[in-house]
mmCIF file of C-alpha atoms and ligand atoms in Angstrom:
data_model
loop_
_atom_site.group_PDB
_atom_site.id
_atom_site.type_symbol
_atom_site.label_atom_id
_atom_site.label_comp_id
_atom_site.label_asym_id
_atom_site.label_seq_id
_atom_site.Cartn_x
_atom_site.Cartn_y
_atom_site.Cartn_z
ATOM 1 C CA UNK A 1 0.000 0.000 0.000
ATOM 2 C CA UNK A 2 2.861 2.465 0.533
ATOM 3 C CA UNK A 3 4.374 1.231 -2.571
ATOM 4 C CA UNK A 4 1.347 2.692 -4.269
ATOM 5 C CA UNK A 5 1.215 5.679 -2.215
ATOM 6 C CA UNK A 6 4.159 6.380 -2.943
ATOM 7 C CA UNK A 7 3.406 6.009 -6.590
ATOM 8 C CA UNK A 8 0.326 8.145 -6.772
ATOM 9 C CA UNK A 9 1.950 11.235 -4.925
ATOM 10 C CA UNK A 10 4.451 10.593 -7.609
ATOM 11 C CA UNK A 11 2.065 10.799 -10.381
ATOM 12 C CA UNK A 12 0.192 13.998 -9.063
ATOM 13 C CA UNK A 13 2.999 15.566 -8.398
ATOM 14 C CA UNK A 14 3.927 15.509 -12.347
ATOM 15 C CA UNK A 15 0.684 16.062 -13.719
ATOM 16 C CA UNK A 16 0.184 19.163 -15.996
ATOM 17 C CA UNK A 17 -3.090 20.614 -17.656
ATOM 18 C CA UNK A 18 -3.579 22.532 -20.372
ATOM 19 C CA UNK A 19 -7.287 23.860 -19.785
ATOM 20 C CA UNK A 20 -10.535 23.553 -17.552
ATOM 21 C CA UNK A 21 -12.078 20.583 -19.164
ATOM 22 C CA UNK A 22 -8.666 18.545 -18.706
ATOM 23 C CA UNK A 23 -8.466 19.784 -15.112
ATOM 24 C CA UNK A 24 -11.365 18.529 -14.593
ATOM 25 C CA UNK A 25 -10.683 15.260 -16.167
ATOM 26 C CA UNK A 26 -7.997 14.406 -13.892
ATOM 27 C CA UNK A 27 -10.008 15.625 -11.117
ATOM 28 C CA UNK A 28 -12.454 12.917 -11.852
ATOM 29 C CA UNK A 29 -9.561 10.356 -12.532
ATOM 30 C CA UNK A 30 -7.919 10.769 -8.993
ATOM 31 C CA UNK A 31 -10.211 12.495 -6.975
ATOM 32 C CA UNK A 32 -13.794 11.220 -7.525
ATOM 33 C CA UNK A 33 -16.089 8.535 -6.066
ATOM 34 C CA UNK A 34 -14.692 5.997 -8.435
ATOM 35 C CA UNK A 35 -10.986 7.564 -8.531
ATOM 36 C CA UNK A 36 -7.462 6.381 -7.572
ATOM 37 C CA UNK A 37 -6.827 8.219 -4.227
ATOM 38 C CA UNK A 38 -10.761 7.381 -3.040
ATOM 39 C CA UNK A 39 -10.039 3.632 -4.326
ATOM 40 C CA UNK A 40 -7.160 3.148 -1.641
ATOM 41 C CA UNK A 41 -9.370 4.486 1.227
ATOM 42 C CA UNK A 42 -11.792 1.324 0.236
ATOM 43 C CA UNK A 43 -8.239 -0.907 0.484
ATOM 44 C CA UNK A 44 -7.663 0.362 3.950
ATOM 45 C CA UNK A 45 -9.789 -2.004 5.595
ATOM 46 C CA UNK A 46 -7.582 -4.403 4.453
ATOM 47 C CA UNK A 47 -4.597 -2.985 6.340
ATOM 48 C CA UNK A 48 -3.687 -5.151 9.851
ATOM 49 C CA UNK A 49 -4.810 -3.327 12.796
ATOM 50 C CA UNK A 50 -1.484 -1.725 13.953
ATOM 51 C CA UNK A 51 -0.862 -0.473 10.705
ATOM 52 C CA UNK A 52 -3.797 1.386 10.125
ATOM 53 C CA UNK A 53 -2.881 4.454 12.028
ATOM 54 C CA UNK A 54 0.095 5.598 10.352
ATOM 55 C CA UNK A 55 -1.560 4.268 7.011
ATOM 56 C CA UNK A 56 -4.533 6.365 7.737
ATOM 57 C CA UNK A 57 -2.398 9.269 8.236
ATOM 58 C CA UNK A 58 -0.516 8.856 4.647
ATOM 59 C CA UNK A 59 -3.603 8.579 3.207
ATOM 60 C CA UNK A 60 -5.271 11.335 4.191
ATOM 61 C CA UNK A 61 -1.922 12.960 2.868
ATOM 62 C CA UNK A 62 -2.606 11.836 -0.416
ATOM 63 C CA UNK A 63 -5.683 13.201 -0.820
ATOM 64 C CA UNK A 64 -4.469 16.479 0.462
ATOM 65 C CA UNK A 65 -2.173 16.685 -1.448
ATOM 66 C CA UNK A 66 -4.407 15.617 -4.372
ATOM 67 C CA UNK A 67 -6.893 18.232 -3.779
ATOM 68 C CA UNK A 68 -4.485 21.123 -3.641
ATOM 69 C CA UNK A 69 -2.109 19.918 -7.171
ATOM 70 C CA UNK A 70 -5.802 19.562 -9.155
ATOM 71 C CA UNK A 71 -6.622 23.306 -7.571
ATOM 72 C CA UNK A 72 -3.529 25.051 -8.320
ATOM 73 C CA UNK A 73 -3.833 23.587 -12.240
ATOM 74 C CA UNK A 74 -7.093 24.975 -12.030
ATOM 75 C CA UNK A 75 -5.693 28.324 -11.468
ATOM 76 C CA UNK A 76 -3.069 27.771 -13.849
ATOM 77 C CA UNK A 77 -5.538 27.663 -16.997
ATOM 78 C CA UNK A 78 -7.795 29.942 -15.528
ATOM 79 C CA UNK A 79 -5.226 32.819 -15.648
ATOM 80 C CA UNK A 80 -3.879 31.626 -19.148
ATOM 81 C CA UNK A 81 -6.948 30.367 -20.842
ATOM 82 C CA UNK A 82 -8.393 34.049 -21.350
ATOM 83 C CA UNK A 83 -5.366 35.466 -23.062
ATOM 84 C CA UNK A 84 -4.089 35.052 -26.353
ATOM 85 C CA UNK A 85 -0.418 34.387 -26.180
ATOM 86 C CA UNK A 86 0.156 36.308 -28.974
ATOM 87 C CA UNK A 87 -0.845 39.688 -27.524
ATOM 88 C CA UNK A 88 2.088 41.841 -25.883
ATOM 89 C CA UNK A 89 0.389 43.330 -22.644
ATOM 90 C CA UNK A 90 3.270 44.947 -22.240
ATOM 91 C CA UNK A 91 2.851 47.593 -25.076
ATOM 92 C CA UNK A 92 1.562 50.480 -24.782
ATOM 93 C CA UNK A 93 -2.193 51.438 -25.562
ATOM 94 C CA UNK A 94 -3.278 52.800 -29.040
ATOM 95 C CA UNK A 95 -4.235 56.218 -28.702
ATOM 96 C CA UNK A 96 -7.071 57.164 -28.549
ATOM 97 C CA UNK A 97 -8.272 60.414 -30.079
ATOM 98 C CA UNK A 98 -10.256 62.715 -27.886
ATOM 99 C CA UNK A 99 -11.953 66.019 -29.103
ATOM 100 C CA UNK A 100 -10.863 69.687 -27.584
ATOM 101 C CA UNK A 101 -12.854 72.350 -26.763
ATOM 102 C CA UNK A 102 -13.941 75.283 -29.603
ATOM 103 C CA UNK A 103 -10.636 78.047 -28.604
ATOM 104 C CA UNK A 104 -14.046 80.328 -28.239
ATOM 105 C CA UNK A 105 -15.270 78.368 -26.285
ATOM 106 C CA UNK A 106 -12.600 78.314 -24.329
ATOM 107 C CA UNK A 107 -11.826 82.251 -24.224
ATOM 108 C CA UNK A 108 -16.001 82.828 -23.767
ATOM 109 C CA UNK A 109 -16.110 81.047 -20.738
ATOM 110 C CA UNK A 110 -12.469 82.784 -19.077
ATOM 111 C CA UNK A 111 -14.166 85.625 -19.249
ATOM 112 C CA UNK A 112 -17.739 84.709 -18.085
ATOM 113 C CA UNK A 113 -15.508 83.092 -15.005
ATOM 114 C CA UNK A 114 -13.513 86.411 -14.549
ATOM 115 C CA UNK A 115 -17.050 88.344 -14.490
ATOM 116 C CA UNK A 116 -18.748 85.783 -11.941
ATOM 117 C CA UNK A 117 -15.656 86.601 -9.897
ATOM 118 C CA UNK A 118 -16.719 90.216 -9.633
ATOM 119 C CA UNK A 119 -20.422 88.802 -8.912
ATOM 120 C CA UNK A 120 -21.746 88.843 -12.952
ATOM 121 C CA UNK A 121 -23.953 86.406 -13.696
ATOM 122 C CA UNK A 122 -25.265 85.420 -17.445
ATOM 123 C CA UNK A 123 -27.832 86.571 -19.359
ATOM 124 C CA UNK A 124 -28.836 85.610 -22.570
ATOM 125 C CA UNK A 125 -31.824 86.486 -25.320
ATOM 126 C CA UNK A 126 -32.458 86.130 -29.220
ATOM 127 C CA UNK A 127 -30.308 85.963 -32.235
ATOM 128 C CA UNK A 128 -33.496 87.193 -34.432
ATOM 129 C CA UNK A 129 -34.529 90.361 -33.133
ATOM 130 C CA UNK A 130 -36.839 93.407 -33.607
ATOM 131 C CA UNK A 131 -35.402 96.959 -34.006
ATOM 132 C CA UNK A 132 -36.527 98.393 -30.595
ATOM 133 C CA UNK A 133 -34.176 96.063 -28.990
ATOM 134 C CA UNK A 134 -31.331 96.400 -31.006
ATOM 135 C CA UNK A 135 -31.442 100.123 -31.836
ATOM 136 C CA UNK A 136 -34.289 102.321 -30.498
ATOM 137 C CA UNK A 137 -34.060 101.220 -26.804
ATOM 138 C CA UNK A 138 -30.399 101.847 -27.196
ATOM 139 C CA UNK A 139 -30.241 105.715 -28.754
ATOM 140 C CA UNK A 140 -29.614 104.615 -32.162
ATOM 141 C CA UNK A 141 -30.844 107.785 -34.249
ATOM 142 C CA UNK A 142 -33.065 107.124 -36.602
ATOM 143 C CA UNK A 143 -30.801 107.102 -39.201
ATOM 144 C CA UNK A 144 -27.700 105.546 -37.839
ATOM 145 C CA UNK A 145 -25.746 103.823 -40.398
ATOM 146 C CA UNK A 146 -25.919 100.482 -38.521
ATOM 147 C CA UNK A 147 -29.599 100.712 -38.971
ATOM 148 C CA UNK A 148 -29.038 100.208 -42.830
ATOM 149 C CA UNK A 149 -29.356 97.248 -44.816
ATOM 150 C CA UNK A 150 -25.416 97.511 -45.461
ATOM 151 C CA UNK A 151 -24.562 96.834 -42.288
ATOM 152 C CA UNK A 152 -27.373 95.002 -40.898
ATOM 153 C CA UNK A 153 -29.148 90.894 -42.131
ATOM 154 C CA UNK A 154 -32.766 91.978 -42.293
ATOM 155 C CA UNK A 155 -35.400 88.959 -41.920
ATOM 156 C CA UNK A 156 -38.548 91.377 -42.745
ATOM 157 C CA UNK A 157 -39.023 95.163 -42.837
ATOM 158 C CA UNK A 158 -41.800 97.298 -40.925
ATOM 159 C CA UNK A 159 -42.024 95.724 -38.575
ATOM 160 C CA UNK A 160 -38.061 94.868 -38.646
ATOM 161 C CA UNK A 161 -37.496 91.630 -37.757
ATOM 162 C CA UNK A 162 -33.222 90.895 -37.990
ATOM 163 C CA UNK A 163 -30.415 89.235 -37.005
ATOM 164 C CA UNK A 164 -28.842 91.158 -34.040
ATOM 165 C CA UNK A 165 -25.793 93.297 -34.401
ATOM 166 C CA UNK A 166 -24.622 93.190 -30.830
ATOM 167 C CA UNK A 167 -25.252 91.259 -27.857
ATOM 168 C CA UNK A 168 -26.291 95.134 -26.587
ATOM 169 C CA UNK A 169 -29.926 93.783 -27.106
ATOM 170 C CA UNK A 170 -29.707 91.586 -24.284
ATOM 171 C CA UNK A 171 -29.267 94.838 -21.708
ATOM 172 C CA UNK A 172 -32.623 95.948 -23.134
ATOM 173 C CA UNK A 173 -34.292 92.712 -22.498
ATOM 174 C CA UNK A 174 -32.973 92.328 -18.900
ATOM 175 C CA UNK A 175 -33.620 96.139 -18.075
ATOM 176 C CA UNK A 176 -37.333 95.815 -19.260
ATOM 177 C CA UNK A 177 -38.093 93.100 -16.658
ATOM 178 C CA UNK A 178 -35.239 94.010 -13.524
ATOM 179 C CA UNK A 179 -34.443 96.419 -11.084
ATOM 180 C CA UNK A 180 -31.144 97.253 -10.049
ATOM 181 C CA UNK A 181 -28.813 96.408 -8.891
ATOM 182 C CA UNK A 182 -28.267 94.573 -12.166
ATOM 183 C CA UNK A 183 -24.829 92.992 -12.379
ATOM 184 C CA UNK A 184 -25.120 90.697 -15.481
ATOM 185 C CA UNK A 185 -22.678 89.514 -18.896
ATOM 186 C CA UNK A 186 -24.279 88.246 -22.169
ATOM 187 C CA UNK A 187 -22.389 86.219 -24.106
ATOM 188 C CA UNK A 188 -23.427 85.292 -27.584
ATOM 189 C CA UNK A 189 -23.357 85.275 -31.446
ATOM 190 C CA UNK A 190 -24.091 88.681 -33.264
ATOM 191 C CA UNK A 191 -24.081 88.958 -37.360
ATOM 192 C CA UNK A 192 -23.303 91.604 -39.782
ATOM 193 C CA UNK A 193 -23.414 91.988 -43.234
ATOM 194 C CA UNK A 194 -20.112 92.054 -44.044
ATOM 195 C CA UNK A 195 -17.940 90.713 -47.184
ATOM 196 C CA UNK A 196 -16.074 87.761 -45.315
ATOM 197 C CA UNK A 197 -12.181 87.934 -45.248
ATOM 198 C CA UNK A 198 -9.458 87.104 -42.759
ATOM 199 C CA UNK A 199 -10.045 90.242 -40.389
ATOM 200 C CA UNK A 200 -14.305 89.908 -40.823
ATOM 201 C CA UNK A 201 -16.787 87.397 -41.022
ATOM 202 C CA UNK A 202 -20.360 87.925 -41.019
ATOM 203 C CA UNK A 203 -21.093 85.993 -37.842
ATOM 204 C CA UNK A 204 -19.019 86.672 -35.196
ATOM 205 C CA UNK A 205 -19.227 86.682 -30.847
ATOM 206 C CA UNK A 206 -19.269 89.156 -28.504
ATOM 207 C CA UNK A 207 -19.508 89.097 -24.498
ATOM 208 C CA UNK A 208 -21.266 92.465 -23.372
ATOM 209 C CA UNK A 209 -21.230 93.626 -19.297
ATOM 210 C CA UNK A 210 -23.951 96.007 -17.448
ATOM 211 C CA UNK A 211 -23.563 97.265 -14.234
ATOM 212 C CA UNK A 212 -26.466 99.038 -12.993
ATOM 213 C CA UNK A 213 -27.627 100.162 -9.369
ATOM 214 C CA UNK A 214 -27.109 103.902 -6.863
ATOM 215 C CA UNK A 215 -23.889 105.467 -7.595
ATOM 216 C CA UNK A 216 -22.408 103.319 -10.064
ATOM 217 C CA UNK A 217 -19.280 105.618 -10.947
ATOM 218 C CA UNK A 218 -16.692 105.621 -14.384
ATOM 219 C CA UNK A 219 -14.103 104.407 -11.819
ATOM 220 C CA UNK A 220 -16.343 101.337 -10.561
ATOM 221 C CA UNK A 221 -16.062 100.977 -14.531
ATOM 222 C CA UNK A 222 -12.516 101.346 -14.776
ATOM 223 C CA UNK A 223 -11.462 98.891 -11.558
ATOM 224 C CA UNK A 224 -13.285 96.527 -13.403
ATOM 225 C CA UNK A 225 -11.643 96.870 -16.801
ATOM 226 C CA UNK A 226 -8.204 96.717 -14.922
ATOM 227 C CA UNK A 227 -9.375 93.580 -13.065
ATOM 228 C CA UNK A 228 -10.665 92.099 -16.506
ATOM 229 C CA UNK A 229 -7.982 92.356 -18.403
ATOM 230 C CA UNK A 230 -5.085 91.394 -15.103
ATOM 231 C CA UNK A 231 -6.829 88.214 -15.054
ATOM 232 C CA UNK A 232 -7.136 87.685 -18.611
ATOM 233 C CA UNK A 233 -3.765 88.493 -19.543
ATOM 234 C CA UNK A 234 -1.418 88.186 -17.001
ATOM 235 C CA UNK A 235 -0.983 91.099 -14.246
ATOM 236 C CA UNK A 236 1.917 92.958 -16.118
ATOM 237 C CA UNK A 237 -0.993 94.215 -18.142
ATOM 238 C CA UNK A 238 -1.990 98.085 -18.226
ATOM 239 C CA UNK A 239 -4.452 99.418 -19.843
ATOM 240 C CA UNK A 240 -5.691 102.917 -21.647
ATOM 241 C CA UNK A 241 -8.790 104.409 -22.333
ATOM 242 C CA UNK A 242 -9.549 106.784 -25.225
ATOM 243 C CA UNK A 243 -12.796 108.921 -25.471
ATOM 244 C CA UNK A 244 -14.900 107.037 -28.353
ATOM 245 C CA UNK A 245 -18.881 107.668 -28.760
ATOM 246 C CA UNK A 246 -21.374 104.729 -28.811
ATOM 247 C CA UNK A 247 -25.061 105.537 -29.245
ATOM 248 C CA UNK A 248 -26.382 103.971 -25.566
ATOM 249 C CA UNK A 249 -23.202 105.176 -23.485
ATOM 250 C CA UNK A 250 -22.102 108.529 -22.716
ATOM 251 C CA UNK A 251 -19.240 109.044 -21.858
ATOM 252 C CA UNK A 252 -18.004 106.402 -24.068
ATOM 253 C CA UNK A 253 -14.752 104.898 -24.505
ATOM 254 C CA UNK A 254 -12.557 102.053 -26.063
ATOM 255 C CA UNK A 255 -10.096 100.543 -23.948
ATOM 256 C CA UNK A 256 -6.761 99.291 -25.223
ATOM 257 C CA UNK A 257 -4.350 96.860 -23.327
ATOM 258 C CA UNK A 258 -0.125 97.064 -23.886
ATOM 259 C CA UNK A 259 0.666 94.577 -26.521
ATOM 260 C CA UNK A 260 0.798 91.197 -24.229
ATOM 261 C CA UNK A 261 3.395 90.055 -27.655
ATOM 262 C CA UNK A 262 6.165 92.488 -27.393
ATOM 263 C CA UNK A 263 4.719 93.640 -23.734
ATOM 264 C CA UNK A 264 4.202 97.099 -24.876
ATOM 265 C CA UNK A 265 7.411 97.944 -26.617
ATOM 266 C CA UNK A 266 6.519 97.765 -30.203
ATOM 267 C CA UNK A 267 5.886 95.557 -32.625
ATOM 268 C CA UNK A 268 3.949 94.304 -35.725
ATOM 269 C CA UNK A 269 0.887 92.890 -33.933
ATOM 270 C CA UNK A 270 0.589 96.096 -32.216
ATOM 271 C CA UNK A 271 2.013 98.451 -35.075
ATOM 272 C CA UNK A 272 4.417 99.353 -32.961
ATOM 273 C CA UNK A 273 2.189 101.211 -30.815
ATOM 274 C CA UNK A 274 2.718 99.078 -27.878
ATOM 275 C CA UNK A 275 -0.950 98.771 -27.521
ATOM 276 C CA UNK A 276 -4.029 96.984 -28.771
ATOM 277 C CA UNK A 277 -7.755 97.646 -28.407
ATOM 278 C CA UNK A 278 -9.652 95.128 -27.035
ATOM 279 C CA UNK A 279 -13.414 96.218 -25.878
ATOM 280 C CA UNK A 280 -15.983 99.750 -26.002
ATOM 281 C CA UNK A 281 -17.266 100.697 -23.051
ATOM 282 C CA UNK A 282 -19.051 103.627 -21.316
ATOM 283 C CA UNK A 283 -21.441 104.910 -18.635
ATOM 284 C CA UNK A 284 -25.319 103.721 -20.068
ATOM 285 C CA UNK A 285 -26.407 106.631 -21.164
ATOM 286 C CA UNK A 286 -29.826 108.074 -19.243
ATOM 287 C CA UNK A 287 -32.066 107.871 -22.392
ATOM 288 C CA UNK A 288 -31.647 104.056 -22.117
ATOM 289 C CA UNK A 289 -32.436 103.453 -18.674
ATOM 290 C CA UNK A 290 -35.620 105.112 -18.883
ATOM 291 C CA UNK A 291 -36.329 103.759 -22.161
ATOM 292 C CA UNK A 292 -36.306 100.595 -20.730
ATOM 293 C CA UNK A 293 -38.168 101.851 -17.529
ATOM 294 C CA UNK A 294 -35.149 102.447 -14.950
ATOM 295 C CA UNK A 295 -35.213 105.595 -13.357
ATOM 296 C CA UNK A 296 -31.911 107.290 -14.316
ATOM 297 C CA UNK A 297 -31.903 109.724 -11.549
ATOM 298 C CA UNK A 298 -31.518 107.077 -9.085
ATOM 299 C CA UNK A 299 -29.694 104.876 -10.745
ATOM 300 C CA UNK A 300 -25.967 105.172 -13.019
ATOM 301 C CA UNK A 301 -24.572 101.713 -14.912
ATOM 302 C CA UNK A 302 -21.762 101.268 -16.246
ATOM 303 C CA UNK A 303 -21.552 98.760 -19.954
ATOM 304 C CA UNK A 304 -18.786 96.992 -22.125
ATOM 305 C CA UNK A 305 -18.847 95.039 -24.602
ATOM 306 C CA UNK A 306 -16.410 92.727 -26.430
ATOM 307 C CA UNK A 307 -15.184 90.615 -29.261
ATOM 308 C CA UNK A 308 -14.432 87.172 -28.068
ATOM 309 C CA UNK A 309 -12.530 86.650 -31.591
ATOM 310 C CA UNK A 310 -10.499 89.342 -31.018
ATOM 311 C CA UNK A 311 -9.564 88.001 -27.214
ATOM 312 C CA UNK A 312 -8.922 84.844 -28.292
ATOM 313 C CA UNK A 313 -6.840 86.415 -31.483
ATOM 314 C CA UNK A 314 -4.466 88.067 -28.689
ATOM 315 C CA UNK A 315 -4.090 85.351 -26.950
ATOM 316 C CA UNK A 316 -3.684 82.586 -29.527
ATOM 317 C CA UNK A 317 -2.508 84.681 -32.101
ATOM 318 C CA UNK A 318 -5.187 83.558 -34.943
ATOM 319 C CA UNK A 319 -4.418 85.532 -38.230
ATOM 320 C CA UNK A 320 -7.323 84.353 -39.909
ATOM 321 C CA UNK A 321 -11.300 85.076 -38.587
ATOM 322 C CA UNK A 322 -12.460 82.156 -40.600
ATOM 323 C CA UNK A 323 -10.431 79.492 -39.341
ATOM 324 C CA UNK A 324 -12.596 79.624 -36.156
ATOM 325 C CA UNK A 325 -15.607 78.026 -38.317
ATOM 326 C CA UNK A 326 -13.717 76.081 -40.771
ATOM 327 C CA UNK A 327 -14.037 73.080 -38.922
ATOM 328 C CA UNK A 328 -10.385 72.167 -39.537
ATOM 329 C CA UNK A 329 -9.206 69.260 -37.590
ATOM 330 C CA UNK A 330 -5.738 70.410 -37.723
ATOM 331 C CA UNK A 331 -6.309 73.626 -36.438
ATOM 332 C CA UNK A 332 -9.137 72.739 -33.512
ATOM 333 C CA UNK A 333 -6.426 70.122 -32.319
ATOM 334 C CA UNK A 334 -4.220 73.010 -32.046
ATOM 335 C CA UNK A 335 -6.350 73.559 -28.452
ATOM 336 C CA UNK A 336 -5.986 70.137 -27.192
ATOM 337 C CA UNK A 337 -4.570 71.407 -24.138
ATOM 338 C CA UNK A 338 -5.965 74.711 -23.554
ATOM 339 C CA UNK A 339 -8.988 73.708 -21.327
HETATM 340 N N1 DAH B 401 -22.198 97.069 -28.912
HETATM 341 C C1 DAH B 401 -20.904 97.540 -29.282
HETATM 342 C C2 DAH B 401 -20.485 96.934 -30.619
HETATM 343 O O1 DAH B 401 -21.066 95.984 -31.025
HETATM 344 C C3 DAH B 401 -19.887 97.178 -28.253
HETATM 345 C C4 DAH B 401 -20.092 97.971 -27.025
HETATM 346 C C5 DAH B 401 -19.469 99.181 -26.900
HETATM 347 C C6 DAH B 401 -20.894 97.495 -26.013
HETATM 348 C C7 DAH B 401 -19.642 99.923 -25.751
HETATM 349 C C8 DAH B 401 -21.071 98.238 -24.867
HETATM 350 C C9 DAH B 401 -20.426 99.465 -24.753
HETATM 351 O O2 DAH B 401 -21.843 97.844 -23.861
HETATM 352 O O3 DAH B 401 -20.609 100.176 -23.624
HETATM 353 O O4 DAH B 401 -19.587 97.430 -31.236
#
């Protein structure tokens, strides 16, 4: 009986599998009802009496041992028998191409995230507009050159139903229904009529600011404009304003910021001016407050309003308008990492 003990533990020891189903066949061969290790426990009542202790011990050794060789093949297969030899885990992964963010995108949200620093919130309204919100509520003379069909995409005349011009509207629609304080931005598409080339397109985005409540002041409007463009482009960045004239602002001005490519020294972005202008701005002039049913003498406001091409051209340095709605692959992977 040791003899074939002996011989068995041999045996198991060598064995080798080379997936589940033969696993299991030498489970059955050894291990089962009918199987070689459970066949010597029917032998041992054979053995003489003052054997059978240290028999029954190497027995139950056996089929230990049994047990334990059959499960560690089983774990054998069951790590190799899901993966094709042939693959190299080691390599690394494909890649795998991911989509970026729209660079306007991008720029339009920094600056809604500057403004709703300074406690702006958004406010949005139409694309397709009528003229009162567009021009009349905002001191457009009746016949202001923006109100022609040059300048302006017309949908129906009297009553005028077009495409908006500036996201200036939007003021209009939020004074109409709000009292101050009003503290909103308005981010959105505006079109013109305009022959499309590198420096103008016919559709194009702007992100306008209003500021109304008691005492607003042109140096509330000013700290703001210095905090706007610090954040935006880096806080070396000064910034000038020149007396300009808008319709619904008065005073009015444009602001300009020192050239953030040659950092105000000169050079052909800037025309060697050392500066670049960036947004208009001015204190809302009275005639649209109360044209949109705000008392103006309680309340002042403040307005801007920018280009979010022309942001994003000075800080990504885009020399062509139309590449932002070409759809080109190449250059929308350009962003990949901005945001
Ligand atoms: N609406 C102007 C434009 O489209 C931009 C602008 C200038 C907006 C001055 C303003 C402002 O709010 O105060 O050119």
């Amino acid at each position: 009986m040791t003899e074939k003990i002996n011989k068995l533990k041999a045996e198991i020891a060598a064995l080798t599998a080379a997936n589940a189903a033969e696993v299991e066949a030498l489970r059955i061969k050894y291990l089962s009802k009918k199987g070689e290790v459970t066949a010597l426990f029917n032998d041992f009542r054979t053995v003489p009496a003052d054997q059978k202790r240290a028999m029954g011990q190497a027995l139950n050794e056996l089929k230990n041992f049994a047990t334990e060789r059959i499960n560690q093949l089983k774990d054998e297969v069951e790590t190799t028998d899901s993966v094709d030899p042939t693959l190299d885990l080691t390599r690394t992964a494909a890649p795998m191409p991911l989509g970026s963010r729209h660079p306007l995108s991008v720029v339009r949200e920094e600056i809604a995230s500057i403004f709703s620093r300074l406690g702006f919130t958004i406010a949005e309204g139409p694309e397709i507009e009528d003229d009162w919100h567009v021009f009349s509520s905002l001191n457009f003379a009746e016949d202001h050159p923006a109100r022609d069909m040059q300048d302006t995409f017309f949908i129906q005349r009297s009553p005028d139903v077009l495409l908006r011009t500036h996201t200036s509207s939007v003021q209009t629609r939020i004074m109409e229904h709000t009292q101050p304080p009003i503290r909103i931005i308005c981010p959105g598409r505006v079109y013109r009529n305009e022959a499309i080339s590198a420096r103008a397109h016919c559709f194009f985005h702007q992100v306008e600011a209003l500021y109304v409540d008691k005492n607003v002041s042109f140096a509330d409007l000013k700290q703001t404009l210095l905090y706007f463009a610090r954040q935006m482009f880096g806080p070396e960045t000064k910034i000038r304003l020149r007396p300009s004239y808008f319709p619904f602002t008065e005073p009015s001005a444009e602001m300009d910021i020192s050239c953030n490519l040659c950092g105000g020294k000169g050079c052909s972005f800037c025309k060697h001016t050392g500066w670049v202008e960036i947004l208009g701005c001015g204190m809302v002039d009275p005639n649209v407050l109360d044209a949109c049913g705000i008392d103006s003498k309680t309340y002042s406001g403040f307005a801007l309003g920018m280009g979010v091409e022309r942001i994003t051209n000075l800080k990504y340095q885009v020399k062509d308008l139309r590449m932002f709605s070409e759809n080109d692959q190449r250059f929308l992977e350009e962003f990949q990492s901005a945001h």
